[in-house]
Short mmCIF file of C-alpha atoms and ligand atoms in Angstrom, two decimals:
data_model
loop_
_atom_site.label_atom_id
_atom_site.label_comp_id
_atom_site.label_asym_id
_atom_site.label_seq_id
_atom_site.Cartn_x
_atom_site.Cartn_y
_atom_site.Cartn_z
CA UNK A 1 125.23 118.32 121.05
CA UNK A 2 124.05 119.62 117.56
CA UNK A 3 120.77 118.36 116.85
CA UNK A 4 120.07 117.60 112.88
CA UNK A 5 116.89 116.65 111.09
CA UNK A 6 117.19 113.98 108.15
CA UNK A 7 114.85 114.14 105.65
CA UNK A 8 114.00 111.33 102.98
CA UNK A 9 112.62 112.38 99.45
CA UNK A 10 111.61 109.63 97.58
CA UNK A 11 110.27 110.45 94.40
CA UNK A 12 109.67 108.89 90.91
CA UNK A 13 113.24 109.07 89.60
CA UNK A 14 115.11 108.39 93.02
CA UNK A 15 115.37 108.66 96.59
CA UNK A 16 117.62 111.39 98.59
CA UNK A 17 117.84 112.07 101.97
CA UNK A 18 119.00 115.78 103.04
CA UNK A 19 119.68 116.65 106.21
CA UNK A 20 119.14 120.11 107.98
CA UNK A 21 120.49 121.74 110.78
CA UNK A 22 118.45 123.02 113.81
CA UNK A 23 118.66 126.52 112.13
CA UNK A 24 116.99 125.14 109.14
CA UNK A 25 119.84 125.41 107.02
CA UNK A 26 120.50 122.41 104.47
CA UNK A 27 123.56 120.92 105.20
CA UNK A 28 124.01 117.74 102.84
CA UNK A 29 121.99 116.12 100.61
CA UNK A 30 123.49 112.29 98.44
CA UNK A 31 120.85 110.68 95.92
CA UNK A 32 119.96 107.65 93.98
CA UNK A 33 118.27 106.58 91.30
CA UNK A 34 116.17 103.45 91.06
CA UNK A 35 115.35 100.85 87.36
CA UNK A 36 112.49 102.89 86.03
CA UNK A 37 110.56 99.66 84.92
CA UNK A 38 108.50 100.23 81.74
CA UNK A 39 107.18 97.15 80.20
CA UNK A 40 106.08 96.35 76.66
CA UNK A 41 102.22 98.06 77.41
CA UNK A 42 103.44 100.32 78.71
CA UNK A 43 103.32 99.45 82.12
CA UNK A 44 104.78 101.33 84.70
CA UNK A 45 106.56 100.32 88.03
CA UNK A 46 109.29 100.70 90.43
CA UNK A 47 111.18 97.83 92.38
CA UNK A 48 109.90 98.51 96.43
CA UNK A 49 112.97 96.58 97.64
CA UNK A 50 115.07 98.71 95.59
CA UNK A 51 113.94 101.63 96.44
CA UNK A 52 114.26 100.58 100.50
CA UNK A 53 117.81 99.47 99.53
CA UNK A 54 118.56 103.20 98.60
CA UNK A 55 116.59 104.80 101.24
CA UNK A 56 118.47 103.37 103.64
CA UNK A 57 122.09 103.90 101.32
CA UNK A 58 120.88 107.55 100.88
CA UNK A 59 120.59 107.95 104.67
CA UNK A 60 123.92 106.48 105.39
CA UNK A 61 125.73 108.30 102.89
CA UNK A 62 123.99 111.87 103.49
CA UNK A 63 125.24 111.16 107.92
CA UNK A 64 128.84 110.77 106.53
CA UNK A 65 128.59 113.11 104.07
CA UNK A 66 127.56 116.13 106.92
CA UNK A 67 130.39 114.39 109.25
CA UNK A 68 127.72 114.42 111.94
CA UNK A 69 127.42 111.74 114.67
CA UNK A 70 124.37 109.48 114.49
CA UNK A 71 123.35 110.55 117.86
CA UNK A 72 122.94 114.02 116.97
CA UNK A 73 120.12 113.04 114.46
CA UNK A 74 117.21 113.70 115.90
CA UNK A 75 114.42 113.01 114.20
CA UNK A 76 113.10 111.52 110.37
CA UNK A 77 110.42 113.39 108.11
CA UNK A 78 109.30 111.78 104.53
CA UNK A 79 108.19 113.09 101.47
CA UNK A 80 107.63 111.04 98.59
CA UNK A 81 106.05 110.55 95.44
CA UNK A 82 102.44 110.55 95.04
CA UNK A 83 99.79 108.19 93.84
CA UNK A 84 102.26 105.09 93.17
CA UNK A 85 101.27 102.60 95.53
CA UNK A 86 102.85 98.41 96.73
CA UNK A 87 101.02 95.45 98.00
CA UNK A 88 102.75 93.85 100.89
CA UNK A 89 102.57 91.26 103.08
CA UNK A 90 101.81 92.49 106.77
CA UNK A 91 103.40 89.04 108.58
CA UNK A 92 106.41 88.24 106.19
CA UNK A 93 106.94 92.25 105.43
CA UNK A 94 107.43 91.15 101.32
CA UNK A 95 106.02 93.04 98.49
CA UNK A 96 103.58 90.72 96.17
CA UNK A 97 104.11 92.48 93.42
CA UNK A 98 106.44 95.36 91.89
CA UNK A 99 105.26 99.30 93.12
CA UNK A 100 102.73 100.70 90.66
CA UNK A 101 104.04 104.23 89.17
CA UNK A 102 101.68 107.03 89.29
CA UNK A 103 102.40 107.41 85.74
CA UNK A 104 100.99 103.97 84.85
CA UNK A 105 97.52 104.44 83.51
CA UNK A 106 96.64 100.52 83.51
CA UNK A 107 93.58 100.83 85.47
CA UNK A 108 91.85 102.65 82.52
CA UNK A 109 89.60 99.54 81.87
CA UNK A 110 88.80 99.40 85.59
CA UNK A 111 87.42 103.08 85.70
CA UNK A 112 85.76 102.79 82.28
CA UNK A 113 84.22 99.78 83.29
CA UNK A 114 82.96 101.52 86.51
CA UNK A 115 81.58 104.18 84.57
CA UNK A 116 79.67 102.20 82.31
CA UNK A 117 77.95 99.76 85.24
CA UNK A 118 77.23 103.19 86.92
CA UNK A 119 76.27 106.65 85.25
CA UNK A 120 76.87 108.34 88.32
CA UNK A 121 79.76 107.24 89.61
CA UNK A 122 82.16 109.72 88.67
CA UNK A 123 79.79 112.60 90.03
CA UNK A 124 80.08 110.61 92.80
CA UNK A 125 83.89 109.96 93.03
CA UNK A 126 84.32 113.89 92.52
CA UNK A 127 82.12 114.30 95.47
CA UNK A 128 83.63 112.40 97.81
CA UNK A 129 87.12 112.37 96.75
CA UNK A 130 87.40 116.07 95.34
CA UNK A 131 89.20 114.11 91.99
CA UNK A 132 87.67 113.01 88.61
CA UNK A 133 87.67 109.50 88.58
CA UNK A 134 90.93 108.63 86.67
CA UNK A 135 93.61 105.54 86.93
CA UNK A 136 95.78 108.06 87.69
CA UNK A 137 95.63 108.15 91.40
CA UNK A 138 95.87 104.93 93.31
CA UNK A 139 92.25 103.56 93.92
CA UNK A 140 92.30 101.81 90.49
CA UNK A 141 95.60 100.79 90.57
CA UNK A 142 95.03 98.24 94.05
CA UNK A 143 91.68 97.61 92.63
CA UNK A 144 93.89 96.25 89.48
CA UNK A 145 96.21 94.26 92.20
CA UNK A 146 93.75 93.28 93.76
CA UNK A 147 91.89 91.31 90.35
CA UNK A 148 95.39 90.76 88.75
CA UNK A 149 97.68 89.26 90.93
CA UNK A 150 97.03 85.82 92.14
CA UNK A 151 99.17 86.66 95.96
CA UNK A 152 97.59 89.46 96.42
CA UNK A 153 93.98 88.37 96.31
CA UNK A 154 95.13 85.51 98.81
CA UNK A 155 96.81 87.82 101.24
CA UNK A 156 93.57 90.08 101.19
CA UNK A 157 91.59 86.80 101.81
CA UNK A 158 93.87 85.63 104.62
CA UNK A 159 94.02 89.12 106.13
CA UNK A 160 97.39 89.88 105.92
CA UNK A 161 97.02 92.58 102.94
CA UNK A 162 98.90 95.85 102.96
CA UNK A 163 98.17 98.38 100.43
CA UNK A 164 100.00 101.14 100.89
CA UNK A 165 101.32 104.63 99.10
CA UNK A 166 105.14 105.20 99.20
CA UNK A 167 105.58 106.68 102.96
CA UNK A 168 103.39 103.53 104.34
CA UNK A 169 105.78 101.56 102.90
CA UNK A 170 108.69 103.37 103.75
CA UNK A 171 107.73 103.87 107.06
CA UNK A 172 106.20 100.19 107.50
CA UNK A 173 110.19 98.97 106.60
CA UNK A 174 112.16 101.28 108.29
CA UNK A 175 110.09 100.97 111.59
CA UNK A 176 111.05 99.01 114.88
CA UNK A 177 106.92 98.38 115.45
CA UNK A 178 106.31 97.91 111.55
CA UNK A 179 103.81 100.80 112.02
CA UNK A 180 101.36 100.86 109.02
CA UNK A 181 100.43 104.12 109.23
CA UNK A 182 99.86 107.27 106.33
CA UNK A 183 98.46 110.97 106.64
CA UNK A 184 95.75 113.13 104.54
CA UNK A 185 98.09 114.64 101.89
CA UNK A 186 99.34 111.09 100.54
CA UNK A 187 96.21 109.82 101.78
CA UNK A 188 93.54 112.22 99.73
CA UNK A 189 95.30 111.57 96.54
CA UNK A 190 94.80 107.65 96.71
CA UNK A 191 90.65 108.76 95.54
CA UNK A 192 89.79 106.51 98.76
CA UNK A 193 89.43 109.46 101.55
CA UNK A 194 86.42 111.23 102.05
CA UNK A 195 88.14 115.04 102.05
CA UNK A 196 84.87 116.06 104.00
CA UNK A 197 85.29 113.68 106.33
CA UNK A 198 89.47 113.41 106.22
CA UNK A 199 88.46 109.45 107.30
CA UNK A 200 88.37 106.33 104.66
CA UNK A 201 85.43 106.25 102.29
CA UNK A 202 83.96 103.03 102.63
CA UNK A 203 81.75 104.09 99.50
CA UNK A 204 84.78 104.39 97.56
CA UNK A 205 85.98 101.48 98.48
CA UNK A 206 83.50 99.13 97.85
CA UNK A 207 83.06 101.21 94.38
CA UNK A 208 86.87 100.07 93.37
CA UNK A 209 86.92 96.69 95.04
CA UNK A 210 89.79 97.67 97.14
CA UNK A 211 89.38 96.12 101.16
CA UNK A 212 88.87 98.86 103.45
CA UNK A 213 91.03 96.51 106.19
CA UNK A 214 94.31 96.44 103.79
CA UNK A 215 94.74 100.25 104.41
CA UNK A 216 96.84 102.13 106.34
CA UNK A 217 95.98 103.62 109.14
CA UNK A 218 95.37 107.42 109.23
CA UNK A 219 97.18 109.81 111.69
CA UNK A 220 97.82 113.63 111.60
CA UNK A 221 100.74 114.75 108.81
CA UNK A 222 103.29 115.26 112.25
CA UNK A 223 102.24 111.83 114.23
CA UNK A 224 104.87 109.89 115.63
CA UNK A 225 104.73 107.20 113.29
CA UNK A 226 106.96 104.54 114.69
CA UNK A 227 110.96 104.70 115.41
CA UNK A 228 113.80 103.85 113.15
CA UNK A 229 117.10 102.63 113.71
CA UNK A 230 117.47 102.97 109.71
CA UNK A 231 119.17 99.45 109.50
CA UNK A 232 121.33 99.97 112.57
CA UNK A 233 123.19 103.29 112.47
CA UNK A 234 121.40 105.11 115.38
CA UNK A 235 121.92 103.26 118.50
CA UNK A 236 119.32 104.60 119.80
CA UNK A 237 116.16 104.73 117.36
CA UNK A 238 115.18 107.49 116.37
CA UNK A 239 111.26 109.23 115.80
CA UNK A 240 109.37 109.58 112.51
CA UNK A 241 107.60 112.42 113.19
CA UNK A 242 106.63 113.89 109.81
CA UNK A 243 105.20 112.72 106.56
CA UNK A 244 104.15 114.77 103.34
CA UNK A 245 103.25 113.60 99.77
CA UNK A 246 105.98 115.58 97.66
CA UNK A 247 104.01 118.43 96.63
CA UNK A 248 102.27 118.73 99.86
CA UNK A 249 105.83 118.66 101.58
CA UNK A 250 107.09 121.49 98.67
CA UNK A 251 103.88 123.76 99.71
CA UNK A 252 105.45 123.14 102.82
CA UNK A 253 109.08 123.65 102.13
CA UNK A 254 107.67 127.50 100.50
CA UNK A 255 106.63 128.44 103.81
CA UNK A 256 103.01 128.71 102.35
CA UNK A 257 100.89 128.63 105.25
CA UNK A 258 98.43 130.97 104.56
CA UNK A 259 95.46 130.79 103.40
CA UNK A 260 95.75 132.24 99.17
CA UNK A 261 99.24 131.47 99.20
CA UNK A 262 100.81 129.37 96.27
CA UNK A 263 103.76 127.73 95.18
CA UNK A 264 104.54 126.62 91.77
CA UNK A 265 106.98 123.63 90.43
CA UNK A 266 108.60 124.33 87.39
CA UNK A 267 109.93 121.33 85.95
CA UNK A 268 109.41 119.00 83.10
CA UNK A 269 105.62 119.99 83.49
CA UNK A 270 104.45 121.70 86.64
CA UNK A 271 102.48 121.58 89.75
CA UNK A 272 101.12 124.60 90.89
CA UNK A 273 99.36 124.35 94.50
CA UNK A 274 97.39 126.97 96.69
CA UNK A 275 97.14 126.90 100.29
CA UNK A 276 93.08 127.27 100.85
CA UNK A 277 93.19 126.74 104.80
CA UNK A 278 90.55 124.76 107.07
CA UNK A 279 87.36 125.07 104.85
CA UNK A 280 86.69 122.71 101.96
CA UNK A 281 86.72 124.69 98.54
CA UNK A 282 85.29 122.95 95.35
CA UNK A 283 86.98 124.13 92.21
CA UNK A 284 84.29 124.85 89.43
CA UNK A 285 87.23 126.39 87.34
CA UNK A 286 89.03 122.54 86.50
CA UNK A 287 91.51 122.48 89.85
CA UNK A 288 91.81 119.27 92.10
CA UNK A 289 90.75 120.01 95.85
CA UNK A 290 93.03 117.53 98.33
CA UNK A 291 94.14 117.91 101.85
CA UNK A 292 97.30 119.43 102.39
CA UNK A 293 97.81 118.00 105.88
CA UNK A 294 96.92 118.10 109.53
CA UNK A 295 99.52 119.78 111.34
CA UNK A 296 99.39 120.98 114.69
CA UNK A 297 95.85 119.64 114.79
CA UNK A 298 94.91 121.62 112.13
CA UNK A 299 93.52 120.19 108.52
CA UNK A 300 94.06 122.52 105.97
CA UNK A 301 93.04 121.81 102.26
CA UNK A 302 94.48 122.77 98.88
CA UNK A 303 93.29 123.89 95.31
CA UNK A 304 95.98 122.26 92.66
CA UNK A 305 96.66 122.68 88.73
CA UNK A 306 99.08 120.32 87.11
CA UNK A 307 100.11 121.12 83.48
CA UNK A 308 101.83 118.65 81.30
CA UNK A 309 104.32 120.80 79.14
CA UNK A 310 106.21 123.34 81.05
CA UNK A 311 110.43 122.96 81.26
CA UNK A 312 109.10 120.26 79.07
CA UNK A 313 108.41 122.62 75.82
CA UNK A 314 112.25 124.04 76.11
CA UNK A 315 113.47 120.98 75.88
CA UNK A 316 111.29 119.96 72.73
CA UNK A 317 113.14 122.97 70.81
CA UNK A 318 116.25 122.15 71.84
CA UNK A 319 115.29 118.14 71.09
CA UNK A 320 112.42 117.55 68.56
CA UNK A 321 112.67 121.28 66.57
CA UNK A 322 116.23 122.79 66.99
CA UNK A 323 115.84 125.62 67.83
CA UNK A 324 118.28 125.98 70.69
CA UNK A 325 121.26 123.75 71.52
CA UNK A 326 120.80 124.44 75.43
CA UNK A 327 117.77 125.31 77.51
CA UNK A 328 119.87 128.17 78.84
CA UNK A 329 119.41 129.90 75.10
CA UNK A 330 116.13 130.66 75.30
CA UNK A 331 116.32 133.23 77.09
CA UNK A 332 118.65 135.08 75.02
CA UNK A 333 116.09 133.76 72.35
CA UNK A 334 113.44 135.71 73.47
CA UNK A 335 115.11 138.75 74.95
CA UNK A 336 116.31 139.68 71.31
CA UNK A 337 112.75 138.73 69.33
CA UNK A 338 110.88 141.62 68.60
CA UNK A 339 108.53 142.20 71.58
CA UNK A 340 106.13 143.21 69.12
CA UNK A 341 105.90 139.75 67.96
CA UNK A 342 102.10 138.32 68.27
CA UNK A 343 103.53 134.60 68.31
CA UNK A 344 101.58 132.82 70.49
CA UNK A 345 102.54 128.93 70.42
CA UNK A 346 100.36 126.27 72.65
CA UNK A 347 101.64 123.01 73.47
CA UNK A 348 98.99 120.66 73.88
CA UNK A 349 100.73 117.41 72.50
CA UNK A 350 99.50 115.37 74.96
CA UNK A 351 96.18 117.71 75.22
CA UNK A 352 95.75 119.86 77.58
CA UNK A 353 95.66 119.48 81.95
CA UNK A 354 94.42 122.09 84.44
CA UNK A 355 92.39 124.09 84.06
CA UNK A 356 91.53 123.18 80.43
CA UNK A 357 91.23 119.34 80.72
CA UNK A 358 91.31 118.21 76.75
CA UNK A 359 92.79 115.85 75.73
CA UNK A 360 92.06 116.47 72.08
CA UNK A 361 93.68 119.56 72.20
CA UNK A 362 97.06 119.65 69.83
CA UNK A 363 99.93 122.03 69.88
CA UNK A 364 99.81 124.57 67.52
CA UNK A 365 101.60 127.85 66.71
CA UNK A 366 99.70 130.59 65.76
CA UNK A 367 99.32 134.37 65.05
CA UNK A 368 102.61 134.11 62.81
CA UNK A 369 103.37 137.22 60.51
CA UNK A 370 106.54 138.63 58.95
CA UNK A 371 107.75 139.68 62.21
CA UNK A 372 107.82 136.11 63.13
CA UNK A 373 111.33 134.83 62.74
CA UNK A 374 113.36 131.87 65.14
CA UNK A 375 113.76 134.22 68.10
CA UNK A 376 110.20 135.17 68.17
CA UNK A 377 109.17 131.61 68.22
CA UNK A 378 111.45 130.62 70.94
CA UNK A 379 110.13 133.50 73.10
CA UNK A 380 106.67 132.25 72.41
CA UNK A 381 107.57 128.65 73.85
CA UNK A 382 109.16 130.19 76.64
CA UNK A 383 105.65 132.70 77.37
CA UNK A 384 103.63 129.63 76.98
CA UNK A 385 105.16 128.33 80.52
CA UNK A 386 103.83 131.58 81.94
CA UNK A 387 100.63 132.15 80.17
CA UNK A 388 99.53 128.01 81.19
CA UNK A 389 101.13 128.65 85.15
CA UNK A 390 98.84 132.22 84.79
CA UNK A 391 95.63 130.27 83.85
CA UNK A 392 95.61 127.99 86.77
CA UNK A 393 96.93 130.99 89.22
CA UNK A 394 92.89 132.58 87.42
CA UNK A 395 91.43 129.98 88.20
CA UNK A 396 92.41 129.63 92.05
CA UNK A 397 91.36 133.21 91.84
CA UNK A 398 88.12 131.90 90.53
CA UNK A 399 87.84 129.43 93.21
CA UNK A 400 88.19 130.86 96.70
CA UNK A 401 88.10 135.06 96.12
CA UNK A 402 91.33 134.98 97.24
CA UNK A 403 94.28 137.20 95.97
CA UNK A 404 97.00 135.89 94.82
CA UNK A 405 99.84 138.51 95.21
CA UNK A 406 103.03 136.57 95.22
CA UNK A 407 103.73 133.10 93.50
CA UNK A 408 106.39 130.93 95.45
CA UNK A 409 108.03 129.08 92.53
CA UNK A 410 111.28 126.93 92.11
CA UNK A 411 113.05 124.04 89.77
CA UNK A 412 115.30 124.55 86.10
CA UNK A 413 113.00 126.78 84.50
CA UNK A 414 113.00 129.70 87.44
CA UNK A 415 116.65 130.56 86.38
CA UNK A 416 115.39 132.54 83.35
CA UNK A 417 114.70 135.56 84.41
CA UNK A 418 112.93 137.27 80.82
CA UNK A 419 110.37 133.39 81.96
CA UNK A 420 110.43 134.66 85.37
CA UNK A 421 109.00 138.40 84.95
CA UNK A 422 106.79 137.83 81.81
CA UNK A 423 105.02 135.16 84.14
CA UNK A 424 104.96 138.47 87.08
CA UNK A 425 103.73 140.90 84.28
CA UNK A 426 100.85 138.08 82.96
CA UNK A 427 99.67 136.94 85.98
CA UNK A 428 100.39 139.97 87.99
CA UNK A 429 101.78 138.35 91.09
CA UNK A 430 105.08 138.73 92.54
CA UNK A 431 107.48 135.95 91.82
CA UNK A 432 110.19 134.64 94.08
CA UNK A 433 112.52 132.09 93.25
CA UNK A 434 114.07 129.92 96.12
CA UNK A 435 117.45 129.89 95.97
CA UNK A 436 116.59 125.73 97.47
CA UNK A 437 116.28 123.08 95.78
CA UNK A 438 114.61 120.85 97.83
CA UNK A 439 111.76 122.12 98.69
CA UNK A 440 109.47 119.11 99.32
CA UNK A 441 112.81 117.54 101.43
CA UNK A 442 112.53 120.75 103.32
CA UNK A 443 108.74 120.38 104.08
CA UNK A 444 108.72 117.14 105.64
CA UNK A 445 112.08 118.13 107.55
CA UNK A 446 109.81 120.81 108.96
CA UNK A 447 107.28 118.97 109.46
CA UNK A 448 109.28 116.24 111.91
CA UNK A 449 111.47 119.09 113.69
CA UNK A 450 108.37 120.51 114.41
CA UNK A 451 106.82 117.59 115.79
CA UNK A 452 110.42 116.60 117.70
CA UNK A 453 110.97 120.92 118.98
CA UNK A 454 114.09 120.97 116.80
CA UNK A 455 112.31 123.54 115.33
CA UNK A 456 109.85 126.81 116.16
CA UNK A 457 107.28 128.76 113.77
CA UNK A 458 109.79 130.18 111.08
CA UNK A 459 112.97 127.65 111.32
CA UNK A 460 113.79 126.51 107.40
CA UNK A 461 111.31 129.29 106.12
CA UNK A 462 113.75 132.64 107.46
CA UNK A 463 116.70 130.34 105.54
CA UNK A 464 115.38 130.40 102.01
CA UNK A 465 117.08 133.13 100.23
CA UNK A 466 115.08 134.56 97.07
CA UNK A 467 114.73 136.74 94.10
CA UNK A 468 112.11 138.50 93.56
CA UNK A 469 110.65 139.91 90.25
CA UNK A 470 107.69 142.29 90.80
CA UNK A 471 105.06 143.09 87.90
CA UNK A 472 106.34 145.98 85.14
CA UNK A 473 103.49 145.40 82.29
CA UNK A 474 101.42 148.04 81.98
CA UNK A 475 97.40 146.45 82.77
CA UNK A 476 96.36 147.33 78.96
CA UNK A 477 99.23 145.30 77.57
CA UNK A 478 98.72 142.46 79.59
CA UNK A 479 95.34 142.23 78.82
CA UNK A 480 96.01 142.09 74.58
CA UNK A 481 98.15 139.52 75.23
CA UNK A 482 95.86 137.58 77.32
CA UNK A 483 93.29 137.82 75.31
CA UNK A 484 95.62 136.44 72.52
CA UNK A 485 96.21 134.00 73.97
CA UNK A 486 92.96 132.37 74.73
CA UNK A 487 92.17 132.85 71.58
CA UNK A 488 95.08 130.45 70.72
CA UNK A 489 93.71 127.79 73.49
CA UNK A 490 90.57 127.96 71.72
CA UNK A 491 92.40 127.49 68.26
CA UNK A 492 94.11 124.16 70.29
CA UNK A 493 91.19 122.81 71.63
CA UNK A 494 88.92 123.29 67.83
CA UNK A 495 89.19 119.75 67.25
P1 ADP B 501 112.59 118.17 86.91
O1 ADP B 501 112.48 118.38 88.27
O2 ADP B 501 111.24 117.84 85.94
O3 ADP B 501 113.56 116.81 86.48
P2 ADP B 501 114.05 120.46 86.66
O4 ADP B 501 113.17 121.12 87.58
O5 ADP B 501 115.17 119.51 86.57
O6 ADP B 501 112.72 119.24 86.15
O7 ADP B 501 113.68 121.53 85.58
C1 ADP B 501 114.09 120.35 83.91
C2 ADP B 501 113.46 121.30 82.62
O8 ADP B 501 113.75 122.64 83.15
C3 ADP B 501 113.74 120.78 81.31
O9 ADP B 501 112.41 120.67 81.30
C4 ADP B 501 114.64 121.39 80.89
O10 ADP B 501 114.09 121.94 79.83
C5 ADP B 501 114.22 123.33 81.89
N1 ADP B 501 115.22 124.61 81.80
C6 ADP B 501 116.13 124.45 82.69
N2 ADP B 501 117.08 125.36 82.46
C7 ADP B 501 116.27 126.44 81.10
C8 ADP B 501 116.50 127.89 81.40
N3 ADP B 501 117.30 128.60 82.00
N4 ADP B 501 115.11 128.50 80.91
C9 ADP B 501 114.03 127.24 80.60
N5 ADP B 501 114.14 126.07 80.76
C10 ADP B 501 115.00 125.30 81.61
#
């Protein structure tokens, strides 16, 4: 009998099920979108029950699509959108409110009030959690639920409240045991975890007003969290034995398990994450520290930088500036452009994220001369993606003293050969483009499959084919280009 590993990727836009074979190949995948519930005041929510129905549906669909027998599925792994959180009643298993999505800033006033009440709180939150006090993380959202939803406050009073991230919600609902558990990659993005000890922080829970007894039990990322029949599909319940938040799952899927290995996901925005190893590294350069995972008895830390506009620059050039008809056109423009042109575009449409953190910065096109025309502007837009990602990689180098020699990348813009070569040149790294798109699902599958004894230390990673780009640019030219970029960023931040 063959053995397959099933992986769920519960992401912001939808839920995917991906089936991997015992030799690490992606066999089949299915996906279902869910509603983005956006209120007039900008609050963003997901319906927890709709997501569960989708989880069950995609599992059934992927097993059917692959044409495998349900009993050939050995185990299940889960990767999920991080920070999004939901409250439910442990007795009934029913949600008490919609899930609050990571993008939602409804806890802004709660965080501002905390700072107004205690001028030292932001520093303390950073020390304990590794992250700046922000409504983006789950803690503020959970505090909002407890303060604003009477059913949540009542359940807290009765001692039946569950406050969990999406991994916990899916696990609780799927598992025969109704297991209420989470693991370090998700927990450390709540802003309630003490990243030094790896345990929930009493002090952080008290600061946010989140009842600690409503939080999930912490387990290693490769624990046997529970068992599921997936709504009766599996006659014998299979173990759920791998869970990871999506970025950490992608880091694992890219095989970045050695300190200094870095992955970059190029999507609408970008998440760049470095495996930092077993020692806690605090960033002095605008990055966030969190736990990578606890896997095979080893805890690891990661450094992360997030950028708002990367692929979205290309979308802006297409939809708003109307410089191109299709994202794929950007490459031809950049190749046609005058390579000596000195125009820079800094896409600070909504301020600048890592490593600059300037909410007030605005986008600028600068260095425009008589050599600058349509193609040169598109080239500047495209290159801004590489410069921004390079800045985060440099911050990682500075924080850890580790030399980053390779960037493992995925996402829509990695189809652009000009961009990938330019990234390699300006950041002085080899760029490896993964042929597999489902890296978060692959990472969760690997953890679960490893725990279940399906995978050894190299399966999955060895299956990923990569296209590689190596640095070709002379150092002098790189330095000139980078100093021009830094000057352009300084202009964007000059307000
Ligand atoms: P997400 O997962 O965030 O939706 P994707 O990985 O699907 O993102 O990438 C989508 C982004 O990639 C879009 O912003 C699009 O403009 C950009 N993109 C797609 N193809 C190319 C290309 N050939 N060159 C540059 N950018 C591209």
